[in-house]
Short mmCIF file of C-alpha atoms in Angstrom, two decimals:
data_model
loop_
_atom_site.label_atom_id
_atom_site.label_comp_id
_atom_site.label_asym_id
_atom_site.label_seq_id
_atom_site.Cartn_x
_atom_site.Cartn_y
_atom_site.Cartn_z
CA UNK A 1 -105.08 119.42 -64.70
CA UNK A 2 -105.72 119.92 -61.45
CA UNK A 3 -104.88 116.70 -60.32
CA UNK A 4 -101.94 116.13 -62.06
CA UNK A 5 -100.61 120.22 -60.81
CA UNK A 6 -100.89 118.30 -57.09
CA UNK A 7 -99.68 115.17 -57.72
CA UNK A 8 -95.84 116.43 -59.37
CA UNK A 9 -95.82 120.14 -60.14
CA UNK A 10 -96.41 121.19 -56.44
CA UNK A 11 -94.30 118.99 -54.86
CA UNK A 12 -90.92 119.82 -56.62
CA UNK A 13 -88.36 121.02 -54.40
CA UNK A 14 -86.16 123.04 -56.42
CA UNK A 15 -87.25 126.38 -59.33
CA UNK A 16 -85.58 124.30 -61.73
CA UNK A 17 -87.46 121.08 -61.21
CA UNK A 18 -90.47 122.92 -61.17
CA UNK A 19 -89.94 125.20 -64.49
CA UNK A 20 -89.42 122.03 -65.80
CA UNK A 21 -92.65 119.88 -64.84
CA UNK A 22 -94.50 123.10 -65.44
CA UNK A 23 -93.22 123.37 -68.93
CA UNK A 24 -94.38 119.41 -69.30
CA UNK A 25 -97.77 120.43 -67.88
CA UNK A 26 -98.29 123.38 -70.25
CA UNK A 27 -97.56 121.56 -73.41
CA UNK A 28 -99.59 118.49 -72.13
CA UNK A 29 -102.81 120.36 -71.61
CA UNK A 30 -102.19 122.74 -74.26
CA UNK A 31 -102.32 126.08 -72.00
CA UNK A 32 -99.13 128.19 -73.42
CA UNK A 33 -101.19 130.51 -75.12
CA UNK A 34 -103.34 131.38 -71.88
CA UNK A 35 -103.23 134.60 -70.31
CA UNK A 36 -103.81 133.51 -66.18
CA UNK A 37 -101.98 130.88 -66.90
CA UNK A 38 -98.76 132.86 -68.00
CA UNK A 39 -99.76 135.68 -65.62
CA UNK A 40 -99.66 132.92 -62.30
CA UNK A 41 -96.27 131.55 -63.68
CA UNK A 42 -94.63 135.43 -63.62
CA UNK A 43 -95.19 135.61 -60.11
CA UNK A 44 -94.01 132.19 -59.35
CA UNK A 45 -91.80 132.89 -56.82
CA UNK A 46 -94.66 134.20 -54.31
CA UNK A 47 -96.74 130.57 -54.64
CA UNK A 48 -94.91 127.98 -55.22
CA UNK A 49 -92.82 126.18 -52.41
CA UNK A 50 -90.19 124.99 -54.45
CA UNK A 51 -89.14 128.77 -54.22
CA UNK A 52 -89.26 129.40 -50.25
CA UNK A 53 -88.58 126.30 -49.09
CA UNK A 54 -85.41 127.70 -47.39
CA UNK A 55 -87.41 130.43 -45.52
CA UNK A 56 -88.05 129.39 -41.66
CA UNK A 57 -92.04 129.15 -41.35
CA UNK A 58 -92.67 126.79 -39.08
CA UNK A 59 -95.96 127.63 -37.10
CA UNK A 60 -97.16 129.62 -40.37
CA UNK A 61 -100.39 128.42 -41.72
CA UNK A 62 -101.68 128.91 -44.99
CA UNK A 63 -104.21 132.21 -45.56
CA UNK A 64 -107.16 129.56 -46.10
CA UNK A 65 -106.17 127.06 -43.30
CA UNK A 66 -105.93 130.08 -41.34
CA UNK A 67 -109.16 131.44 -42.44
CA UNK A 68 -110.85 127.68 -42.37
CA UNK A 69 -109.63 127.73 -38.74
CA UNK A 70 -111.27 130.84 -37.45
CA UNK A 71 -114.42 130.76 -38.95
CA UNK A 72 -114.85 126.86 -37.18
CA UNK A 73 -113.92 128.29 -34.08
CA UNK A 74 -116.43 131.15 -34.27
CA UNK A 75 -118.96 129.39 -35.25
CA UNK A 76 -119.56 127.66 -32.37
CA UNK A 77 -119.85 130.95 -30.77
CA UNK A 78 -121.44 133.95 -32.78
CA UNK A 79 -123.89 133.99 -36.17
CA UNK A 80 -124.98 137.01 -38.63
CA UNK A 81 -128.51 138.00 -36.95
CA UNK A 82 -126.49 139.00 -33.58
CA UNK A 83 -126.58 142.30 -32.56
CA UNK A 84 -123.40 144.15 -31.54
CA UNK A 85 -123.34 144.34 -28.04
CA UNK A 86 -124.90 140.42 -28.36
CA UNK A 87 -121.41 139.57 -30.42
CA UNK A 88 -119.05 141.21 -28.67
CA UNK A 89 -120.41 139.33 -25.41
CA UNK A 90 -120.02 135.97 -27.16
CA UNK A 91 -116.83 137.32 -28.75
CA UNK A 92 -115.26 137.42 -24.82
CA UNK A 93 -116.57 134.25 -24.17
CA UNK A 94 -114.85 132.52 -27.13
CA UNK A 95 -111.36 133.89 -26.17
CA UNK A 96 -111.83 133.18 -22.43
CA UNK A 97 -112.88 129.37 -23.76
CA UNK A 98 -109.82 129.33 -25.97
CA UNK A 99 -107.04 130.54 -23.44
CA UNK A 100 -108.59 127.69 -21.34
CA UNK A 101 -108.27 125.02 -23.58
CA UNK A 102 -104.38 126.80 -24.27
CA UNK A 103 -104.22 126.33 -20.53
CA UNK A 104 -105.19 122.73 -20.27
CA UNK A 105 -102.95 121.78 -23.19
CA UNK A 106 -99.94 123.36 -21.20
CA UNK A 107 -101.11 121.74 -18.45
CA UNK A 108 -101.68 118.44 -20.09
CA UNK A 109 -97.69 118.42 -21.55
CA UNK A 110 -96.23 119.48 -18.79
CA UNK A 111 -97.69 117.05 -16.31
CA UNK A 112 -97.88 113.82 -18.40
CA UNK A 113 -95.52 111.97 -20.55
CA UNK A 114 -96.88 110.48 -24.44
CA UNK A 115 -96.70 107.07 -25.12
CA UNK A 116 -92.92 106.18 -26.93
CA UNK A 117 -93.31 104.19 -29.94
CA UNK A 118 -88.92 103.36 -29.96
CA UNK A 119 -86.29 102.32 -26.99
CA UNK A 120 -83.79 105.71 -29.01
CA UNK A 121 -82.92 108.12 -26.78
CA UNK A 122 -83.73 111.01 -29.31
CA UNK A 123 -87.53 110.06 -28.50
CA UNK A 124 -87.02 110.62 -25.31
CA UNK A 125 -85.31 113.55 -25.39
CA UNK A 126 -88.28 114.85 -27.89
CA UNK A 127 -90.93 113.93 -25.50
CA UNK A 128 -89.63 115.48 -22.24
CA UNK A 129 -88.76 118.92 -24.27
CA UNK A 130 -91.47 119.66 -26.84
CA UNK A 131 -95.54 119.64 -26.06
CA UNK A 132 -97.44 116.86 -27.15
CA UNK A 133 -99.09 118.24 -30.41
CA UNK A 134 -95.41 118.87 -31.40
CA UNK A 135 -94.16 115.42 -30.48
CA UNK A 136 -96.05 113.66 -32.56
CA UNK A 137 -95.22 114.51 -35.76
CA UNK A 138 -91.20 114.17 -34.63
CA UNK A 139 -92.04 110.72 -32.91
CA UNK A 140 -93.10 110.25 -36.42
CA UNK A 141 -89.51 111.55 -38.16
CA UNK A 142 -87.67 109.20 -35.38
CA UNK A 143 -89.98 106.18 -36.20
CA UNK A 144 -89.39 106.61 -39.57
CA UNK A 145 -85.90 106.75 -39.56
CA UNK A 146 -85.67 103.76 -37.43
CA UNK A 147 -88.17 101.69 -40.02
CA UNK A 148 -87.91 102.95 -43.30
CA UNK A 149 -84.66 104.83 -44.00
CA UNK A 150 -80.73 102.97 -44.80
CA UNK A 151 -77.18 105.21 -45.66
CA UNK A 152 -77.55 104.68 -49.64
CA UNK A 153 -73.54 105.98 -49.71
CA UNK A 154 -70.69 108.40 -47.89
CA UNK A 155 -68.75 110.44 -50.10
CA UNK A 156 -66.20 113.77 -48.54
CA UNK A 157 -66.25 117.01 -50.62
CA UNK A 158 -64.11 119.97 -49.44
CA UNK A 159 -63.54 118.21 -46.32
CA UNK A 160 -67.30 118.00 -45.41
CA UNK A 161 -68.84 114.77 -44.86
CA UNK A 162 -71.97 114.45 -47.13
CA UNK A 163 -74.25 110.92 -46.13
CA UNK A 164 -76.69 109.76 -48.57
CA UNK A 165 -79.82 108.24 -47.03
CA UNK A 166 -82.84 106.90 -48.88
CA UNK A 167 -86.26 106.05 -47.67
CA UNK A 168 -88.39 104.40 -50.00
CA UNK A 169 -89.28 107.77 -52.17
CA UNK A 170 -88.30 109.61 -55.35
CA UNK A 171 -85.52 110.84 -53.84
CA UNK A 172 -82.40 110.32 -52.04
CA UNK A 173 -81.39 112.66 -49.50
CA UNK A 174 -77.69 114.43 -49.21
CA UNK A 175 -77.12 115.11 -45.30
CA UNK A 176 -74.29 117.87 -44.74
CA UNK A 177 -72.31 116.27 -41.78
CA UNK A 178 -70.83 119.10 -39.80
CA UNK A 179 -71.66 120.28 -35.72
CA UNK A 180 -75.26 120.77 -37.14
CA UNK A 181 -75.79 118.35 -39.83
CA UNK A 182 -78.46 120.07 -42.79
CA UNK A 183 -80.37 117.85 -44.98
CA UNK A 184 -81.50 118.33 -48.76
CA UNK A 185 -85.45 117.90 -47.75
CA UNK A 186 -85.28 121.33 -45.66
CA UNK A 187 -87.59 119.99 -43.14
CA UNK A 188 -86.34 121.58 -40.23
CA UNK A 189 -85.80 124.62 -42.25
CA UNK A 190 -89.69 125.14 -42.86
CA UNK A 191 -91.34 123.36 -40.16
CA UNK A 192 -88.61 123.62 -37.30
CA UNK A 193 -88.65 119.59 -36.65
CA UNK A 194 -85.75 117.47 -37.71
CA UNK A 195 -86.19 114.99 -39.98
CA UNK A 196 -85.75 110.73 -40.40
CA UNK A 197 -82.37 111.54 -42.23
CA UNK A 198 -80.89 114.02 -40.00
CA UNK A 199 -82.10 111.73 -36.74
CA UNK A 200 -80.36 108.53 -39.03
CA UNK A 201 -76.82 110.29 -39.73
CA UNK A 202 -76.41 110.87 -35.72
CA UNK A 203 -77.56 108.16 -34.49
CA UNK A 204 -75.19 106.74 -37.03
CA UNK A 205 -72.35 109.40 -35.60
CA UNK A 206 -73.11 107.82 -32.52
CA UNK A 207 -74.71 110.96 -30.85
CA UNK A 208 -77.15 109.97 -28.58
CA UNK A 209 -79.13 112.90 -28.60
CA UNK A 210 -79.98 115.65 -30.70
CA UNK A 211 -78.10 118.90 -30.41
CA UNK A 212 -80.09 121.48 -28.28
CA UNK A 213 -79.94 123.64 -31.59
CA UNK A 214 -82.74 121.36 -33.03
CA UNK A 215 -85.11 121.94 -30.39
CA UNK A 216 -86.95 125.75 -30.96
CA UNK A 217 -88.09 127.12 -28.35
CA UNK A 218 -91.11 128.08 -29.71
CA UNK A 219 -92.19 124.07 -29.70
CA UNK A 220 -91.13 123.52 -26.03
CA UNK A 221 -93.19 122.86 -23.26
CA UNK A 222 -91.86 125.41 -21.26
CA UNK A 223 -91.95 128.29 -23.82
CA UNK A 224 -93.96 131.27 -22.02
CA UNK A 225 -91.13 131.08 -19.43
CA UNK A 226 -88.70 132.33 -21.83
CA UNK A 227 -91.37 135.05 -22.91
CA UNK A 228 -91.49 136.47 -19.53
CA UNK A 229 -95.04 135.59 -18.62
CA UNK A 230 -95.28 137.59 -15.41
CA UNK A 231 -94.13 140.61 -17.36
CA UNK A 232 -97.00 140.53 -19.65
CA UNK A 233 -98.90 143.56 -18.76
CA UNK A 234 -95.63 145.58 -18.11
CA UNK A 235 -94.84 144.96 -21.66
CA UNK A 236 -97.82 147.35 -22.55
CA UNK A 237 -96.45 150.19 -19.81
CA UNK A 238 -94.92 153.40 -21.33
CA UNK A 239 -93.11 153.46 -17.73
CA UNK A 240 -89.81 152.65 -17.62
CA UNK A 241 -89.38 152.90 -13.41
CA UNK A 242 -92.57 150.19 -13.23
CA UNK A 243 -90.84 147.93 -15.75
CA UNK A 244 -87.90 147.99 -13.83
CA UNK A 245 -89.69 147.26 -10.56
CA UNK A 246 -91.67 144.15 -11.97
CA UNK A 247 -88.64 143.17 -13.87
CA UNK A 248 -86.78 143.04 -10.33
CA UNK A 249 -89.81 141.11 -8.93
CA UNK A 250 -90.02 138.27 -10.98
CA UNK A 251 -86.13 137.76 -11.41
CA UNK A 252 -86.45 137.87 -6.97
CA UNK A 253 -89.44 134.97 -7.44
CA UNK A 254 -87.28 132.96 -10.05
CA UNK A 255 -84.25 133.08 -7.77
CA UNK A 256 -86.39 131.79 -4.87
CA UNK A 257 -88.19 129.03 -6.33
CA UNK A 258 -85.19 127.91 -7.71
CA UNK A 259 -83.25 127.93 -4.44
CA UNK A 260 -86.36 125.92 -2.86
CA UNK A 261 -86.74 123.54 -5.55
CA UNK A 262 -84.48 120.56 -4.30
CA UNK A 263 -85.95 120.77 -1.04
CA UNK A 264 -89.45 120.40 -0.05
CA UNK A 265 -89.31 122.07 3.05
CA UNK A 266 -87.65 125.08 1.53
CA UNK A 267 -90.94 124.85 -1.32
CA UNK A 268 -93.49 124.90 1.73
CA UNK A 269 -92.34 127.50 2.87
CA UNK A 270 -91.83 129.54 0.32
CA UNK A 271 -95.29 128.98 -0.54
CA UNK A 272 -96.76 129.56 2.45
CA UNK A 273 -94.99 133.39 2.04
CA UNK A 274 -95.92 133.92 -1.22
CA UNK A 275 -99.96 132.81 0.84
CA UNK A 276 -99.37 135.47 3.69
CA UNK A 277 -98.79 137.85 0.63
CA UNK A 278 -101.99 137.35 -1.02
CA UNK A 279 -104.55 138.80 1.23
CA UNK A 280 -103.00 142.39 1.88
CA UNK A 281 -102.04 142.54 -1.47
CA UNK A 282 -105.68 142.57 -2.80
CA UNK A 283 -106.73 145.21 -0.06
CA UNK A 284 -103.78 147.09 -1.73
CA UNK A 285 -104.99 147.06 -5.62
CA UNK A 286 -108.64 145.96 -5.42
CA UNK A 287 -109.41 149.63 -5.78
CA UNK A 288 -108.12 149.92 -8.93
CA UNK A 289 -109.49 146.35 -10.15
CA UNK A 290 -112.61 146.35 -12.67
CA UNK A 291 -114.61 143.49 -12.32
CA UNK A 292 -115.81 141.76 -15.51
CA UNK A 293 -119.42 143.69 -15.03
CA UNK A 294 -118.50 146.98 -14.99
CA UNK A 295 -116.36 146.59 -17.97
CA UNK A 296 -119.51 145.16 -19.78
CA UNK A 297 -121.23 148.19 -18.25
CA UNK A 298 -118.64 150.33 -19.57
CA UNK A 299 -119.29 149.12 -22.90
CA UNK A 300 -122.98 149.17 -23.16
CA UNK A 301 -123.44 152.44 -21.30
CA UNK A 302 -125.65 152.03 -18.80
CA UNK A 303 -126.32 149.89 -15.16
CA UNK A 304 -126.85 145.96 -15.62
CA UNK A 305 -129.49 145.35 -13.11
CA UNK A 306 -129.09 141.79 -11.20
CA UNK A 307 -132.56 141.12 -10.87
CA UNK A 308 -135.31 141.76 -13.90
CA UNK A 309 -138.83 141.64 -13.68
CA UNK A 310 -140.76 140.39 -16.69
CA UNK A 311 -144.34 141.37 -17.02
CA UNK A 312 -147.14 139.45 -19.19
CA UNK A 313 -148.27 140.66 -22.36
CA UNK A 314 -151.81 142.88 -22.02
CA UNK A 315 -152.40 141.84 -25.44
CA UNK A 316 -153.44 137.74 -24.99
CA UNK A 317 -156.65 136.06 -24.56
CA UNK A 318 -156.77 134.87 -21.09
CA UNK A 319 -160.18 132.76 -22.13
CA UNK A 320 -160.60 129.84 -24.31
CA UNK A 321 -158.50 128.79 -26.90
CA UNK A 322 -156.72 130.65 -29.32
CA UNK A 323 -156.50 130.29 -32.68
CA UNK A 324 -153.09 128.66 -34.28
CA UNK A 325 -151.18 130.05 -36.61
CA UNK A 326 -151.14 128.56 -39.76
CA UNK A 327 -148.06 128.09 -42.00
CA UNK A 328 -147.57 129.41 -45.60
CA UNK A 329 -148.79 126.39 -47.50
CA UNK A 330 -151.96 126.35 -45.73
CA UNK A 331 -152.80 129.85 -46.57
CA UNK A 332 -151.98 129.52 -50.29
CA UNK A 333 -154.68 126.14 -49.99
CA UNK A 334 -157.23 128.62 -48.26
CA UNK A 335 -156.74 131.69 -50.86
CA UNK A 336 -156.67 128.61 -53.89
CA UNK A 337 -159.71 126.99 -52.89
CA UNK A 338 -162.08 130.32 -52.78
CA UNK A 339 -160.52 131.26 -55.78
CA UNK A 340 -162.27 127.62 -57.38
CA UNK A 341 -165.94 128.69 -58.61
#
């Protein structure tokens, strides 16, 4: 059953295709009369892909990857027998450790190129816009449509252009030719990458690159620009007049390093400004700065002092040997053998 729901029954793309299968499935395994069974299929529509297929979820993981995915992450980090103040310690360290690895990752796409498996353009394109963990799976898409997918027929239907493309599986796909051509597999739909068959029918409309429309934002390597990075803590201000001023500020930075960005000169010295700017601008909000200690301080209640002295036990043996401790089986030998007349 649970093998055969997997291999077909899950993997239908449409309610009727499913209802269908399902029906199959029931009949096969004789389940019609079961009540879970009958109560899972009335609520189809909230489990079953073929249903939301057309719904944009790309970045959404499943409630058990998700949950899979936190508790490895933790792991590493906290266990049950902590105490509170002991976890939320650890619990700081795990985010700080996570935002770095985020940080490196950034770093890591912006600053290096991956390794192009095709001479098309669209690869290209992919690997200078989206980050590296994105790029794979649509170097994947292009690859694919470059080995493994052919224009099975073109047909026009109400003046729309409608290609035909197989690749080797069940099903052949119907591509929508129009300024953004859709395709019958809804990949970009859900996942927000564009498939083989869409990449096929423009490279086959002789467009060397993808419209900009296929590339989210939310996949490209410069995405926290567009989300106004340097206006993160403002966003958690009630203030309007100090949203306006930062607002103000980084537009004024953005307009200067894009002035100075064709000439190296002009970057120097902008940076050596932005340098001179550094130093009086601590004096001017160190005051109101909390160091990392005096929030944990804050939190526990009392002073953290930053040297501790530990004192021996009174209670030891300074002389001779002591005795060791023995384990459980060797007491339940002792207690068995003076029990033996």
């Amino acid at each position: 059953m649970h093998v055969a729901y997997h291999g077909k029954v899950s993997r239908e793309e449409t309610g009727e295709e499913f209802e269908s299968d399902w029906n199959s499935l029931m009949s096969e395994y004789g389940l019609d009369g079961n009540e879970w069974i009958q109560n899972r299929y009335r609520i189809r529509e909230e489990w079953i892909p073929a249903y939301y297929m057309d719904v944009p979820l790309a970045g959404v993981l499943r409630t058990t990857s998700r949950s899979k995915s936190a508790n490895g992450f933790f792991s590493h980090f906290i266990h049950r027998k902590l105490s509170f103040v002991e976890f939320w310690l650890r619990f700081q360290t795990a985010l700080e450790w996570q935002r770095q690895e985020e940080l490196k990752a950034d770093n890591k796409s912006i600053h290096s190129a991956p390794q192009l498996k095709t001479s098309w353009p669209m690869g290209k394109q992919g690997s200078v816009l989206y980050t590296h963990e994105v790029f794979l799976p649509f170097q994947k898409e292009v690859v694919a449509a470059r080995d493994h997918c052919w224009v099975q027929n073109i047909a026009l239907s109400d003046e729309m252009k409608i290609v035909t493309i197989g690749d080797g599986r069940k099903k052949d796909r119907d591509i929508h030719v129009s300024m953004m051509p859709t395709c019958s597999c809804k990949l970009f739909l859900s996942r927000g990458i564009p498939c083989r068959h869409i990449i096929l029918v423009l490279r086959g409309e002789k467009q060397v690159e993808l419209p900009v429309d296929y590339f989210l934002q939310r996949w490209e390597k410069r995405c926290k620009r567009y989300w106004n990075t340097l206006g993160d803590k403002i966003l958690e201000s009630n203030d309007p007049a100090m949203r306006k001023k930062i607002a103000n500020v980084r537009n004024k930075f953005e307009d200067l390093i894009r002035k100075a960005n064709n000439s190296e000169e002009g970057m120097d010295f902008l940076l050596l400004g932005i340098s001179n700017l550094e130093a009086p601008l601590d004096q001017m909000t160190s005051p109101n700065k909390q160091s990392k200690q005096d929030g944990y301080e804050a939190f526990i209640g009392c002073h953290i002092p930053n040297e501790m002295t530990v004192h021996p036990p009174t209670d030891i043996c300074s002389k001779g040997r002591s005795k060791r401790i023995k384990k459980s089986k060797e007491v339940n030998a002792c207690k068995k053998k003076r029990k033996v007349p």
